[in-house]
Amino acid sequence: MKQFNNLSIRFIIVVSLALAATSCKKLVDQEPISNEVVDNYYKNYKEVNVALSGCYNGMQEPLLTEWQFTELRSDNARQRSVNSTTNVNMELNVLNLYTAGSSHQQIYNYWLAVYKNIRNVNYVLRSLGVSYQNNQLVFGKPTADVTDAQRNELAGQALFIRAYHYFNLVRLYGGVFIVTEPIDAAQARKINRSSVNECYNFIVKDLEAAVSLASARPFGQIPSTDLGRANSWAAKGLLAKVFLTLPVPRNADALTLLNDIIANSGYGLESTFPRVFAINNEMNKEILFAVRYKAGLVGLGNPMPNLFAPASSGDAIINGDGNGFNYPTTSIYGAFTTGSTIANDARRDATISIYANSTTPYYVNKFFSKVVVAGDGENDFTVLRFADILLMKAEAQGYDGASGSSMAIINQIRERAGAVNYSTGTFTSAFYKYPATGANAIATNTDFQTALLRERRLEFAFENQRLFDLMRFGQAVTTMQAHYAAEYQEYYRRFTPNIPLATLQANVTNDKLLLPIPQREIDTNTDIKIQQNPGY
């Protein structure tokens, strides 16, 4: 694990986030501590809390590239520039075509960013006396001067962040290196990959501890200064998703957690879909957890508005122009039921916008806001919200009939987006809720799975969930092959040299759903042999 050679054991800047009570704007206090060695810095609650704030901020860097591995490798997004020879576009194209190799720079950058923040979390946990020994979390004596309540509060949040990072790693790379404490380069080179099951066992341990340690205040009782921090409800929601994703899913355990959140957390659906993402309504009752951003030239702005805005649009869409990345596919735009005088799916226009002056007009609108300076957006990035809790409950309990509670959940989500009751006529001519009887009712488990996966696609488009959902449902390979076929004439046939459709479809295999372990990890470790993922 050579990358640890270049990771300083000093924080250059740690940023402490507080949240305003009425406006939900982030108030930022920057405290430089560049002369303090980490081992000696965390002496009391205030200092550990500042370091933990740095870990929250450290969740931003992986999001610079995460969309490339989740949305771009799904049927939601594709590249705008087909035959561009710039390094950036070539790197994106090979991801879109499932031909990326183990030396892909962005695959390594994401890996490095995640492990950097895991290291930061491990420093916090060490100061709190939390270690991982013999496959168990051990709570020893903290080196920082904190009360038991303070230790629990901070440790619960730190364990959530670490589990979140490892959950993303194991889903993207398979078995990875489990690093549970700060280590130097020589120690890092002694650690080999753990199995997928070992990684999940570790993630579950961290989240179970986070559930018991983090705050369990209902949403309406959370102090404004704690909005945005991980709590017990967020840990339960993420743990439920882990249970659903396990190689052998634990649906019953997931359902217990989800029912608890629904009944007792105080979270709920926002009244309209656009309100979920409005920058004047941040950390609303639907958001169990989000990676937070703060505009205002403090180094914490969201770059996604500029990254995803149309390329070469100047200042017509956003100050500083756009890059045209994460370009929505024809299929995701057309998947929303619109154009009716009866009822339309309001999620489409809240998710995707059109720039009429471009031959490639679509762009992601969900995390879009005006910026004064390029790359300095205000939008938070949602990780877990109440709509996900509801749809995971439907997934966990499974199909229970056309008029059962699982279909009622799907209809609840559709109704919030504008669906109305179906009576007669063509079901797809307007945006309807699924009826309980008749030819358009969901009558089989297979149809239920299709409807649920479709609803998740529409609800969470560009929230970096689509590929993970397809993999969890066992639909990734067939969906991507069908996607290539559907958009081949319009888009994929334009690559030079030409890529036959059969070749393109053959690129997508179960092995290639996982990213490769970065080749640097394998080549630079002279102590042990690291196994590469199959297919690379």
Coordinates of C-alpha atoms in Angstrom, one line a residue:
M1 CA 0.0 0.0 0.0
K2 CA 2.6 2.5 -1.2
Q3 CA 0.2 5.4 -1.2
F4 CA 0.7 5.8 2.5
N5 CA 4.2 6.9 1.9
N6 CA 2.9 10.2 0.6
L7 CA 0.3 10.7 3.3
S8 CA 1.4 13.2 5.8
I9 CA 0.7 12.4 9.5
R10 CA 0.0 16.1 10.0
F11 CA -3.2 17.9 9.3
I12 CA -2.6 21.0 7.2
I13 CA -6.0 22.5 7.9
V14 CA -8.9 21.1 9.8
V15 CA -12.2 22.8 9.2
S16 CA -14.9 22.8 11.9
L17 CA -18.5 22.9 10.7
A18 CA -21.4 24.3 12.6
L19 CA -24.9 24.7 11.3
A20 CA -27.1 27.8 11.6
A21 CA -30.5 27.2 13.3
T22 CA -32.8 29.0 10.9
S23 CA -31.2 29.2 7.5
C24 CA -29.4 25.7 7.4
K25 CA -26.3 27.5 6.1
K26 CA -23.0 26.2 7.1
L27 CA -20.9 28.4 9.3
V28 CA -17.2 27.7 8.8
D29 CA -14.4 28.3 11.3
Q30 CA -11.0 27.4 9.9
E31 CA -8.3 26.6 12.5
P32 CA -4.8 26.0 11.0
I33 CA -2.8 23.5 13.1
S34 CA 0.0 22.8 10.7
N35 CA 2.6 22.8 13.4
E36 CA 0.8 20.2 15.5
V37 CA 1.7 16.5 15.1
V38 CA -1.5 14.4 15.0
D39 CA -0.3 12.0 17.7
N40 CA 0.0 14.9 20.2
Y41 CA -2.8 17.1 19.0
Y42 CA -6.0 15.4 20.1
K43 CA -5.8 16.2 23.8
N44 CA -9.4 17.0 24.7
Y45 CA -13.0 17.0 23.4
K46 CA -12.7 20.3 21.5
E47 CA -9.6 19.1 19.6
V48 CA -11.1 15.7 18.8
N49 CA -14.3 17.3 17.6
V50 CA -12.4 19.6 15.3
A51 CA -10.5 16.6 13.9
L52 CA -13.8 14.8 13.4
S53 CA -15.1 17.8 11.4
G54 CA -12.1 17.4 9.2
C55 CA -13.2 13.8 8.6
Y56 CA -16.7 15.1 7.5
N57 CA -15.0 17.5 5.1
G58 CA -12.8 14.6 3.9
M59 CA -15.9 12.9 2.5
Q60 CA -16.0 15.6 -0.2
E61 CA -12.9 14.5 -2.2
P62 CA -14.1 11.0 -3.1
L63 CA -17.3 12.6 -4.6
L64 CA -15.2 14.3 -7.2
T65 CA -14.9 11.0 -9.0
E66 CA -17.5 8.6 -7.5
W67 CA -20.1 9.5 -10.2
Q68 CA -17.6 8.1 -12.8
F69 CA -17.9 4.6 -11.3
T70 CA -21.6 4.6 -10.3
E71 CA -23.6 6.7 -12.8
L72 CA -21.3 6.7 -15.8
R73 CA -21.0 2.9 -15.7
S74 CA -24.8 2.6 -15.5
D75 CA -27.6 3.4 -18.0
N76 CA -28.1 6.8 -16.4
A77 CA -25.1 8.6 -17.8
R78 CA -22.7 8.6 -20.8
Q79 CA -19.9 10.7 -22.2
R80 CA -20.7 13.8 -24.2
S81 CA -17.5 13.7 -26.3
V82 CA -17.3 10.4 -28.2
N83 CA -13.9 10.7 -30.0
S84 CA -12.2 13.4 -27.9
T85 CA -8.5 12.6 -27.4
T86 CA -8.0 14.7 -24.2
N87 CA -6.9 12.6 -21.2
V88 CA -10.0 13.5 -19.2
N89 CA -12.4 12.4 -21.9
M90 CA -10.5 9.3 -22.8
E91 CA -10.5 8.2 -19.1
L92 CA -14.2 8.8 -18.9
N93 CA -14.9 6.9 -22.2
V94 CA -13.2 3.7 -21.1
L95 CA -15.3 3.7 -17.9
N96 CA -18.4 4.2 -20.0
L97 CA -17.4 1.4 -22.3
Y98 CA -16.2 -1.0 -19.5
T99 CA -12.7 -1.1 -20.9
A100 CA -10.8 0.7 -18.1
G101 CA -7.6 -0.9 -17.0
S102 CA -5.9 -1.2 -13.6
S103 CA -3.7 1.8 -14.2
H104 CA -6.7 4.2 -14.7
Q105 CA -5.8 7.4 -12.9
Q106 CA -9.2 8.2 -11.6
I107 CA -9.7 4.7 -10.2
Y108 CA -6.6 5.3 -8.2
N109 CA -7.5 8.9 -7.2
Y110 CA -10.8 7.7 -5.8
W111 CA -9.1 4.9 -3.9
L112 CA -6.5 7.2 -2.5
A113 CA -9.0 9.8 -1.4
V114 CA -11.1 7.3 0.4
Y115 CA -8.1 5.8 2.2
K116 CA -6.8 9.2 3.2
N117 CA -10.1 9.9 5.0
I118 CA -10.1 6.5 6.6
R119 CA -6.7 7.3 8.0
N120 CA -8.1 10.6 9.4
V121 CA -11.0 8.7 11.0
N122 CA -8.6 6.2 12.5
Y123 CA -6.6 9.0 14.2
V124 CA -9.8 10.2 15.8
L125 CA -10.8 6.7 16.9
R126 CA -7.3 6.1 18.4
S127 CA -7.6 9.3 20.5
L128 CA -10.9 7.9 21.8
G129 CA -9.4 4.5 22.7
V130 CA -11.4 2.6 20.0
S131 CA -9.5 -0.2 18.3
Y132 CA -10.4 -3.3 16.3
Q133 CA -9.0 -6.5 17.7
N134 CA -9.8 -10.2 16.8
N135 CA -12.7 -9.1 14.6
Q136 CA -14.3 -7.0 17.5
L137 CA -14.4 -3.4 18.4
V138 CA -12.6 -2.7 21.6
F139 CA -13.2 0.4 23.7
G140 CA -10.1 1.1 25.8
K141 CA -8.9 4.2 27.7
P142 CA -8.9 7.3 25.5
T143 CA -5.7 9.3 25.2
A144 CA -7.8 12.5 24.9
D145 CA -9.5 14.0 28.0
V146 CA -13.1 13.2 27.2
T147 CA -16.1 12.0 29.3
D148 CA -17.7 8.7 28.4
A149 CA -20.7 10.5 26.9
Q150 CA -18.3 12.7 24.8
R151 CA -16.3 9.6 23.7
N152 CA -19.5 7.8 22.7
E153 CA -20.8 10.8 20.7
L154 CA -17.6 11.2 18.7
A155 CA -16.9 7.5 18.3
G156 CA -20.4 6.8 16.9
Q157 CA -20.0 9.4 14.2
A158 CA -16.4 8.4 13.3
L159 CA -17.4 4.7 13.0
F160 CA -20.3 5.7 10.7
I161 CA -17.9 7.6 8.4
R162 CA -15.4 4.7 8.3
A163 CA -18.2 2.2 7.6
Y164 CA -19.6 4.4 4.8
H165 CA -16.2 4.5 3.1
Y166 CA -15.6 0.8 3.4
F167 CA -19.1 0.0 2.1
N168 CA -18.3 2.0 -1.0
L169 CA -14.9 0.4 -1.4
V170 CA -16.2 -3.2 -1.1
R171 CA -19.0 -2.6 -3.6
L172 CA -16.7 -1.0 -6.1
Y173 CA -13.5 -3.1 -5.7
G174 CA -14.5 -6.3 -3.9
G175 CA -12.3 -7.3 -0.9
V176 CA -10.0 -4.5 0.1
F177 CA -7.4 -3.6 2.7
I178 CA -8.9 -3.3 6.2
V179 CA -6.9 -0.6 8.0
T180 CA -8.2 0.1 11.5
E181 CA -5.5 2.3 13.0
P182 CA -2.9 4.8 11.9
I183 CA 0.0 3.0 10.3
D184 CA 3.2 3.9 8.5
A185 CA 4.3 2.8 5.0
A186 CA 6.2 -0.3 6.2
Q187 CA 3.2 -1.5 8.2
A188 CA 0.8 -0.8 5.3
R189 CA 2.9 -3.0 3.1
K190 CA 2.2 -6.0 5.4
I191 CA -1.6 -5.7 5.0
N192 CA -3.2 -7.8 2.2
R193 CA -6.7 -7.8 0.9
S194 CA -9.4 -9.1 3.1
S195 CA -12.3 -11.2 1.6
V196 CA -15.6 -9.6 0.8
N197 CA -17.2 -11.3 3.7
E198 CA -14.5 -10.1 6.1
C199 CA -15.0 -6.6 4.8
Y200 CA -18.8 -6.8 5.4
N201 CA -18.3 -8.2 8.9
F202 CA -16.1 -5.2 9.7
I203 CA -18.6 -2.8 8.2
V204 CA -21.4 -4.3 10.2
K205 CA -19.4 -4.1 13.4
D206 CA -18.7 -0.4 12.9
L207 CA -22.3 0.4 12.1
E208 CA -23.8 -1.6 14.9
A209 CA -21.5 0.3 17.3
A210 CA -22.6 3.6 15.6
V211 CA -26.2 2.7 16.1
S212 CA -25.7 2.3 19.8
L213 CA -23.3 5.2 20.4
A214 CA -24.5 8.0 18.1
S215 CA -27.4 10.3 19.1
A216 CA -30.9 8.9 18.7
R217 CA -32.8 12.2 19.0
P218 CA -35.7 12.3 16.6
F219 CA -35.4 14.8 13.8
G220 CA -37.4 17.5 15.3
Q221 CA -35.3 17.5 18.5
I222 CA -31.8 17.6 16.8
P223 CA -30.0 20.8 17.7
S224 CA -29.2 23.0 14.7
T225 CA -25.5 22.7 15.4
D226 CA -25.8 18.9 15.0
L227 CA -27.7 18.9 11.7
G228 CA -25.5 17.1 9.2
R229 CA -23.7 15.0 11.7
A230 CA -24.2 11.2 11.6
N231 CA -26.7 9.9 14.1
S232 CA -28.1 6.6 15.2
W233 CA -30.9 6.8 12.5
A234 CA -28.4 7.4 9.7
A235 CA -26.4 4.4 11.0
K236 CA -29.5 2.2 11.1
G237 CA -30.4 3.2 7.5
L238 CA -26.9 2.5 6.2
L239 CA -26.8 -0.8 8.1
A240 CA -30.1 -1.8 6.6
K241 CA -28.7 -1.2 3.1
V242 CA -25.6 -3.2 4.0
F243 CA -27.9 -6.1 5.1
L244 CA -29.7 -5.9 1.8
T245 CA -26.4 -5.9 -0.1
L246 CA -24.6 -8.8 1.7
P247 CA -23.7 -11.8 -0.4
V248 CA -26.4 -13.6 1.6
P249 CA -28.9 -10.8 2.3
R250 CA -30.4 -10.3 5.8
N251 CA -33.7 -8.9 4.8
A252 CA -35.4 -9.5 8.1
D253 CA -32.7 -7.7 10.0
A254 CA -32.9 -4.8 7.5
L255 CA -36.7 -4.7 7.9
T256 CA -36.4 -4.3 11.7
L257 CA -34.1 -1.3 11.4
L258 CA -36.2 0.3 8.7
N259 CA -39.4 -0.1 10.6
D260 CA -37.8 1.5 13.6
I261 CA -36.7 4.5 11.5
I262 CA -40.1 4.9 9.9
A263 CA -41.9 4.7 13.3
N264 CA -39.6 6.6 15.6
S265 CA -37.0 8.8 13.9
G266 CA -39.1 11.8 13.1
Y267 CA -37.8 11.8 9.5
G268 CA -40.3 11.8 6.6
L269 CA -40.8 12.7 3.0
E270 CA -40.7 16.3 2.0
S271 CA -43.9 17.7 0.5
T272 CA -42.5 18.0 -3.0
F273 CA -39.5 16.4 -4.7
P274 CA -37.7 19.6 -5.6
R275 CA -37.7 20.7 -1.9
V276 CA -35.5 17.8 -1.0
F277 CA -32.6 19.4 -2.9
A278 CA -33.3 23.1 -2.4
I279 CA -30.3 25.0 -1.0
N280 CA -32.7 27.1 1.2
N281 CA -34.0 23.8 2.7
E282 CA -30.8 21.9 3.5
M283 CA -30.8 19.1 6.0
N284 CA -34.5 18.9 5.8
K285 CA -36.6 16.1 7.4
E286 CA -36.0 13.8 4.4
I287 CA -32.2 13.9 4.7
L288 CA -30.8 11.3 7.1
F289 CA -27.3 12.0 5.9
A290 CA -25.6 14.2 3.3
V291 CA -22.0 15.2 2.5
R292 CA -22.1 18.9 3.2
Y293 CA -20.8 21.8 1.1
K294 CA -20.4 25.5 1.8
A295 CA -20.1 28.2 -0.9
G296 CA -18.3 31.4 -0.2
L297 CA -14.7 30.8 -1.1
V298 CA -13.9 28.9 2.0
G299 CA -12.6 25.8 0.1
L300 CA -15.7 23.8 0.8
G301 CA -17.8 24.6 -2.3
N302 CA -19.5 21.9 -4.4
P303 CA -17.9 21.6 -7.9
M304 CA -20.7 19.5 -9.3
P305 CA -22.8 22.4 -10.7
N306 CA -19.9 23.3 -13.0
L307 CA -18.7 19.8 -13.7
F308 CA -22.2 18.7 -14.8
A309 CA -23.4 21.9 -16.6
P310 CA -23.3 21.9 -20.4
A311 CA -19.9 22.3 -21.9
S312 CA -19.1 25.4 -23.9
S313 CA -22.2 27.1 -22.6
G314 CA -20.2 30.1 -21.3
D315 CA -22.1 31.8 -18.5
A316 CA -25.5 31.1 -20.0
I317 CA -26.1 28.3 -17.5
I318 CA -23.6 28.8 -14.8
N319 CA -20.7 31.2 -14.1
G320 CA -17.4 29.8 -15.3
D321 CA -18.9 27.5 -17.9
G322 CA -19.6 23.8 -17.5
N323 CA -17.7 20.6 -18.3
G324 CA -20.6 18.5 -19.6
F325 CA -19.7 15.5 -17.5
N326 CA -22.2 12.9 -16.1
Y327 CA -24.3 13.5 -19.2
P328 CA -27.8 12.0 -18.9
T329 CA -28.7 9.3 -21.3
T330 CA -31.7 9.3 -23.6
S331 CA -33.1 6.4 -21.7
I332 CA -33.1 8.1 -18.3
Y333 CA -34.7 11.3 -19.7
G334 CA -37.4 9.2 -21.4
A335 CA -38.0 7.0 -18.4
F336 CA -40.0 9.7 -16.6
T337 CA -43.6 9.8 -17.6
T338 CA -44.4 13.3 -18.8
G339 CA -46.2 15.2 -21.6
S340 CA -49.6 14.4 -20.3
T341 CA -52.4 16.8 -19.5
I342 CA -53.5 14.5 -16.6
A343 CA -50.3 14.0 -14.6
N344 CA -46.6 14.2 -15.1
D345 CA -43.6 13.0 -13.1
A346 CA -42.2 16.1 -11.4
R347 CA -38.9 14.3 -10.8
R348 CA -37.7 14.7 -14.4
D349 CA -37.4 18.5 -14.5
A350 CA -35.9 18.5 -11.0
T351 CA -33.3 16.0 -12.1
I352 CA -32.5 16.8 -15.7
S353 CA -32.5 20.2 -17.5
I354 CA -32.2 21.0 -21.2
Y355 CA -29.8 23.6 -22.7
A356 CA -31.5 24.4 -26.0
N357 CA -28.5 25.8 -27.7
S358 CA -26.6 22.5 -27.6
T359 CA -26.7 19.5 -29.8
T360 CA -26.3 17.5 -26.6
P361 CA -28.8 19.4 -24.5
Y362 CA -29.3 17.4 -21.3
Y363 CA -27.5 18.1 -18.0
V364 CA -27.9 17.1 -14.4
N365 CA -30.1 19.6 -12.5
K366 CA -30.5 17.8 -9.2
F367 CA -27.4 19.3 -7.6
F368 CA -27.4 22.5 -9.4
S369 CA -27.3 26.1 -8.1
K370 CA -26.0 29.4 -9.3
V371 CA -22.4 30.1 -8.3
V372 CA -20.4 33.3 -8.0
V373 CA -17.1 31.5 -8.7
A374 CA -16.8 28.3 -10.6
G375 CA -16.6 25.1 -8.5
D376 CA -18.1 26.9 -5.4
G377 CA -21.6 25.5 -5.2
E378 CA -23.8 25.4 -2.1
N379 CA -25.6 22.1 -2.8
D380 CA -25.1 19.3 -0.3
F381 CA -24.9 15.8 -1.8
T382 CA -27.5 13.4 -0.4
V383 CA -26.3 10.0 0.8
L384 CA -29.3 8.6 2.6
R385 CA -32.8 10.0 2.6
F386 CA -36.2 8.9 3.8
A387 CA -37.5 7.9 0.4
D388 CA -34.6 5.4 0.3
I389 CA -35.7 4.1 3.7
L390 CA -39.2 3.5 2.4
L391 CA -38.1 1.8 -0.8
M392 CA -35.7 -0.4 1.1
K393 CA -38.5 -1.5 3.3
A394 CA -40.5 -2.6 0.2
E395 CA -37.3 -4.4 -1.0
A396 CA -36.8 -6.1 2.4
Q397 CA -40.3 -7.4 2.8
G398 CA -40.7 -8.3 -0.8
Y399 CA -43.9 -8.6 -2.9
D400 CA -47.0 -9.0 -0.8
G401 CA -49.7 -8.6 -3.5
A402 CA -50.9 -5.9 -5.8
S403 CA -52.7 -4.3 -2.9
G404 CA -50.0 -5.1 -0.3
S405 CA -47.8 -2.7 1.7
S406 CA -44.8 -3.0 -0.6
M407 CA -46.8 -1.7 -3.6
A408 CA -48.3 0.9 -1.3
I409 CA -44.8 2.2 -0.6
I410 CA -44.0 2.5 -4.3
N411 CA -47.2 4.3 -4.9
Q412 CA -46.5 6.7 -2.0
I413 CA -43.2 7.6 -3.7
R414 CA -44.9 8.1 -7.0
E415 CA -47.7 10.1 -5.5
R416 CA -45.2 12.6 -4.0
A417 CA -43.8 13.0 -7.5
G418 CA -47.3 13.7 -9.0
A419 CA -48.9 10.4 -9.8
V420 CA -52.6 10.1 -9.7
N421 CA -55.1 7.2 -9.4
Y422 CA -55.5 5.1 -12.5
S423 CA -59.0 4.5 -13.8
T424 CA -59.2 3.6 -17.5
G425 CA -57.2 4.1 -20.7
T426 CA -53.5 3.5 -21.5
F427 CA -51.6 3.2 -18.3
T428 CA -48.4 4.9 -19.8
S429 CA -50.3 7.9 -21.2
A430 CA -50.0 9.7 -17.9
F431 CA -48.2 9.3 -14.6
Y432 CA -50.3 7.0 -12.5
K433 CA -50.1 5.0 -9.3
Y434 CA -50.2 1.3 -9.8
P435 CA -53.7 -0.1 -9.5
A436 CA -54.6 -2.9 -7.2
T437 CA -56.6 -4.8 -9.8
G438 CA -56.8 -5.2 -13.6
A439 CA -54.3 -5.7 -16.4
N440 CA -51.9 -2.9 -15.1
A441 CA -51.7 -4.2 -11.6
I442 CA -48.3 -5.7 -10.4
A443 CA -49.2 -9.3 -10.2
T444 CA -46.0 -11.2 -9.8
N445 CA -42.8 -11.0 -7.9
T446 CA -40.8 -10.5 -11.1
D447 CA -43.0 -7.6 -12.1
F448 CA -42.6 -6.2 -8.5
Q449 CA -38.8 -6.3 -8.7
T450 CA -38.9 -4.5 -12.1
A451 CA -41.3 -1.8 -10.7
L452 CA -39.2 -1.3 -7.6
L453 CA -35.9 -1.1 -9.5
R454 CA -37.5 1.3 -11.9
E455 CA -38.8 3.5 -9.1
R456 CA -35.3 3.6 -7.5
R457 CA -33.8 4.6 -10.8
L458 CA -36.2 7.6 -11.1
E459 CA -36.1 8.6 -7.5
F460 CA -32.3 8.4 -7.0
A461 CA -31.0 9.3 -10.5
F462 CA -27.5 10.8 -10.2
E463 CA -27.3 10.2 -6.5
N464 CA -24.6 7.5 -7.2
Q465 CA -26.9 4.7 -6.5
R466 CA -27.9 3.2 -9.9
L467 CA -25.1 0.8 -10.5
F468 CA -25.2 -0.4 -6.9
D469 CA -28.9 -1.0 -7.2
L470 CA -28.4 -3.0 -10.5
M471 CA -25.7 -5.1 -8.9
R472 CA -27.8 -5.8 -5.8
F473 CA -30.8 -6.8 -7.8
G474 CA -28.6 -9.0 -10.1
Q475 CA -29.6 -6.9 -13.1
A476 CA -26.4 -5.0 -14.0
V477 CA -25.0 -7.0 -16.9
T478 CA -28.3 -7.5 -18.7
T479 CA -29.4 -3.9 -18.1
M480 CA -26.1 -2.5 -19.5
Q481 CA -26.2 -4.8 -22.5
A482 CA -29.8 -3.6 -23.2
H483 CA -28.7 0.0 -22.7
Y484 CA -25.9 -0.3 -25.3
A485 CA -28.3 -1.9 -27.8
A486 CA -30.9 0.9 -27.2
E487 CA -28.5 3.7 -27.7
Y488 CA -26.1 2.2 -30.2
Q489 CA -27.4 3.9 -33.3
E490 CA -27.7 7.3 -31.6
Y491 CA -24.4 7.3 -29.7
Y492 CA -22.1 4.2 -29.4
R493 CA -21.8 3.5 -33.1
R494 CA -20.1 6.9 -33.5
F495 CA -16.9 5.8 -31.8
T496 CA -13.8 5.7 -34.0
P497 CA -12.7 3.0 -34.7
N498 CA -16.1 1.5 -34.7
I499 CA -17.1 -0.8 -31.8
P500 CA -19.5 -3.5 -32.9
L501 CA -22.5 -3.8 -30.6
A502 CA -21.7 -7.4 -29.8
T503 CA -18.2 -6.4 -28.7
L504 CA -19.6 -3.5 -26.6
Q505 CA -22.0 -5.8 -24.9
A506 CA -19.3 -8.5 -24.3
N507 CA -17.3 -5.9 -22.3
V508 CA -19.9 -6.0 -19.5
T509 CA -19.3 -9.1 -17.4
N510 CA -19.8 -9.8 -13.7
D511 CA -16.1 -9.6 -13.2
K512 CA -15.9 -6.1 -14.9
L513 CA -18.7 -4.8 -12.6
L514 CA -15.9 -4.5 -10.1
L515 CA -13.1 -2.0 -10.6
P516 CA -9.5 -3.2 -10.6
I517 CA -7.3 -2.8 -7.6
P518 CA -5.1 0.1 -8.6
Q519 CA -2.0 -1.3 -10.2
R520 CA 0.3 0.9 -8.1
E521 CA -0.8 -1.0 -5.0
I522 CA 0.3 -4.3 -6.6
D523 CA 3.5 -3.1 -8.3
T524 CA 5.0 -1.1 -5.4
N525 CA 4.4 -3.6 -2.7
T526 CA 7.6 -5.7 -2.4
D527 CA 6.6 -7.4 0.8
I528 CA 3.5 -9.4 -0.2
K529 CA 1.7 -10.4 -3.4
I530 CA -1.6 -8.6 -3.9
Q531 CA -4.2 -10.5 -6.0
Q532 CA -5.8 -8.5 -8.8
N533 CA -9.5 -8.8 -9.5
P534 CA -10.4 -11.3 -12.2
G535 CA -10.6 -9.9 -15.7
Y536 CA -7.8 -7.3 -15.3

